[in-house]
Amino acid sequence: GNSVTQMEGPVTLSEEAFLTINCTYTATGYPSLFWYVQYPGEGLQLLLKATKADDKGSNKGFEATYRKETTSFHLEKGSVQVSDSAVYFCALREAAGNKLTFGGGTRVLVKP
Amino acid sequence: SQTIHQWPATLVQPVGSPLSLECTVEGTSNPNLYWYRQAAGRGLQLLFYSVGIGQISSEVPQNLSASRPQDRQFILSSKKLLLSDSGFYLCAWSVSRNRDSYEQYFGPGTRLTVT
């Protein structure tokens, strides 16, 4: 079956530091890939997505590139802010389906 | 614009009591609907999804059930809660028309504590 593996947190950073959250996946065919963010006490919000190999999703300074050769979709941001403190979830949707498969989430804490 | 509502926001229930969580979507029709659970320190687990009124698919065996009595209403229920049912319950919806619209949009969640 499908699965998503992402690095365990928490990840603690200082403001303006570089952030990388690794995400790898196992799926048949050509899934779509997503990053969701969950701010404290809230539901999930879609951060960015990529629907085919070599696509780069970007939003709010975050980027992730769909790498089929390494089955990865790592999330990066060049300079984090305190407001980026949240839990980040990597997810995939199989090519012919409605359901998302989520990774375990990575908690990020940015200190001023 | 579309909005998704969940209530209650928080709930504390004793073991063995019943449960009913409600989710409604506005501004769209015939959405796909989903219930997820997020246990403390863990990722999201898909519990149920629905592609139409009265159509429910269960992803994991458990003492929870789901119903969709109306197009934009999705209810999560239990007859007798267990301690292990504690968690953060998220409802989500997605457009069902075409492949590129399969993004899921999440509600604010319900935090359930079973004591």
XYZ file of C-alpha atoms in Angstrom:
227
model
C 0.000 0.000 0.000
C 0.862 3.664 -0.045
C 2.967 5.171 2.697
C 4.637 8.465 3.561
C 7.647 8.803 5.826
C 8.819 12.111 7.174
C 11.448 13.066 9.682
C 10.401 13.046 13.277
C 10.483 16.239 15.225
C 10.536 18.396 16.994
C 12.789 20.565 14.892
C 13.939 23.641 16.786
C 15.411 26.539 14.856
C 16.336 30.151 15.339
C 14.644 32.857 13.319
C 16.110 33.303 9.820
C 17.575 29.796 9.823
C 17.201 27.413 6.896
C 14.537 24.722 7.277
C 14.426 21.332 5.588
C 11.875 18.631 6.371
C 12.505 15.359 4.592
C 9.638 13.375 3.103
C 9.798 10.128 1.138
C 6.936 8.076 -0.174
C 5.960 4.660 -1.460
C 3.184 4.455 -4.002
C 2.208 2.770 -7.222
C 1.875 4.845 -10.341
C 2.191 8.604 -10.248
C 0.733 10.100 -7.093
C 0.173 13.773 -6.364
C 2.149 15.114 -3.419
C 1.180 17.694 -0.820
C 2.460 19.557 2.190
C -0.085 20.602 4.797
C 0.557 22.847 7.790
C -1.252 22.783 11.116
C -0.900 25.835 13.328
C -1.490 25.367 17.079
C -5.101 24.500 17.865
C -6.234 24.634 14.248
C -7.072 22.281 11.419
C -4.813 21.583 8.463
C -4.184 24.018 5.641
C -2.771 23.121 2.272
C 0.672 24.702 1.981
C 1.757 23.529 -1.469
C 1.389 20.690 -3.925
C 2.951 19.030 -6.965
C 1.106 16.752 -9.335
C 3.875 15.332 -11.535
C 7.569 14.562 -11.520
C 9.914 17.577 -11.386
C 7.059 19.929 -10.479
C 7.983 22.456 -7.821
C 5.297 23.605 -5.413
C 5.829 26.892 -3.626
C 3.929 29.115 -1.209
C 4.770 31.568 1.584
C 8.490 31.115 0.953
C 8.280 27.325 1.199
C 9.273 25.081 -1.701
C 9.214 21.372 -2.458
C 10.170 19.512 -5.632
C 8.607 16.237 -6.722
C 11.557 13.871 -7.230
C 10.373 10.617 -8.690
C 13.855 9.112 -8.940
C 14.319 9.393 -5.187
C 10.559 9.218 -4.319
C 10.966 12.358 -2.248
C 9.204 15.673 -1.687
C 11.377 17.550 0.806
C 10.089 20.850 2.164
C 12.461 23.815 2.377
C 12.386 27.422 3.465
C 15.370 29.707 3.311
C 14.621 31.952 6.292
C 12.041 30.884 8.857
C 10.028 33.165 11.112
C 8.481 32.581 14.521
C 5.102 32.452 12.787
C 6.245 29.330 10.901
C 6.079 27.331 14.132
C 3.605 24.577 13.361
C 3.267 20.902 12.511
C 3.968 20.052 8.882
C 2.455 17.016 7.177
C 3.579 15.442 3.940
C 0.846 13.578 2.059
C 0.176 11.771 -1.181
C -2.915 11.069 -3.212
C -2.778 8.057 -5.440
C -3.310 8.632 -9.123
C -6.796 7.130 -9.236
C -8.386 7.837 -5.918
C -9.860 10.319 -3.473
C -7.906 9.493 -0.368
C -4.827 11.122 1.109
C -2.119 9.192 2.908
C -0.331 11.319 5.487
C 3.062 11.117 7.083
C 3.357 11.313 10.844
C 3.923 15.069 10.912
C 6.962 17.117 11.925
C 6.677 19.723 14.636
C 8.746 22.837 13.948
C 9.497 25.388 16.634
C 11.132 28.657 15.617
C 12.638 30.701 18.427
C 13.240 34.447 18.203
C -16.623 30.774 -1.071
C -16.664 27.414 0.622
C -16.482 26.956 4.368
C -16.417 23.927 6.600
C -17.701 23.860 10.150
C -17.196 21.386 12.943
C -18.731 21.259 16.367
C -18.247 21.079 19.144
C -14.742 22.499 19.262
C -13.887 20.600 22.437
C -15.590 17.754 24.244
C -14.919 15.810 27.427
C -16.863 12.577 27.729
C -16.731 9.630 30.166
C -15.878 6.131 29.005
C -18.974 4.306 27.811
C -20.903 7.425 26.846
C -22.163 8.069 23.299
C -20.599 10.471 20.827
C -21.843 12.632 18.007
C -19.595 15.018 16.114
C -20.981 17.071 13.288
C -19.396 18.515 10.183
C -21.087 20.714 7.600
C -19.832 22.258 4.396
C -21.180 25.400 2.762
C -20.742 26.813 -0.689
C -20.355 23.610 -2.663
C -22.459 20.648 -3.662
C -21.793 16.915 -3.767
C -18.431 17.128 -2.027
C -16.378 14.155 -0.972
C -16.256 14.162 2.828
C -13.677 12.695 5.194
C -13.184 12.051 8.904
C -9.639 11.858 10.273
C -8.311 11.293 13.766
C -5.069 12.696 15.054
C -3.968 11.014 18.260
C -1.554 12.812 20.558
C 1.910 12.948 19.024
C 0.848 10.966 15.990
C -0.120 11.599 12.401
C -3.511 11.637 10.778
C -5.492 8.475 10.337
C -8.331 8.376 7.824
C -11.397 6.927 9.524
C -14.218 7.304 6.989
C -14.897 8.898 3.673
C -18.044 9.483 1.682
C -18.643 10.222 -1.988
C -22.391 10.807 -1.631
C -25.439 10.716 0.616
C -25.631 7.400 2.429
C -22.325 6.205 0.937
C -19.740 5.596 3.655
C -16.420 3.780 3.392
C -14.672 2.707 6.572
C -10.918 2.615 6.604
C -10.245 1.061 9.991
C -12.284 -1.292 12.177
C -13.313 0.383 15.406
C -16.251 1.334 17.549
C -16.914 4.504 15.567
C -19.412 4.951 12.757
C -20.197 7.689 10.268
C -23.320 8.838 8.511
C -24.152 11.315 5.779
C -27.821 12.192 6.091
C -27.564 15.221 3.800
C -25.292 16.195 0.935
C -23.130 18.539 2.999
C -23.458 17.002 6.440
C -21.160 14.328 7.842
C -21.582 12.884 11.323
C -19.179 10.802 13.374
C -20.742 8.688 16.112
C -20.072 6.113 18.754
C -22.438 4.200 21.017
C -19.831 3.673 23.737
C -16.595 5.646 23.891
C -13.272 4.067 24.811
C -10.269 5.801 26.333
C -8.418 5.178 23.087
C -10.973 7.314 21.221
C -9.391 10.463 22.648
C -7.838 12.641 19.998
C -8.302 15.493 17.592
C -10.965 14.780 14.987
C -10.768 16.547 11.688
C -13.374 16.717 8.974
C -12.358 17.523 5.423
C -13.987 17.952 2.036
C -12.851 17.854 -1.557
C -14.403 18.557 -4.925
C -15.343 15.392 -6.726
C -15.525 16.652 -10.277
C -12.052 16.337 -11.701
C -8.575 15.084 -10.875
C -6.975 18.472 -10.376
C -9.467 19.450 -7.707
C -8.711 16.695 -5.269
C -7.231 19.023 -2.690
C -8.755 18.433 0.683
C -9.897 21.341 2.823
C -9.985 20.809 6.542
C -12.254 22.025 9.273
C -11.030 23.493 12.577
C -11.279 20.139 14.356
C -12.850 18.782 17.537
C -10.661 17.877 20.483
C -12.185 14.886 22.273
C -10.998 13.762 25.685
C -12.423 10.520 27.032
C -12.031 10.233 30.801
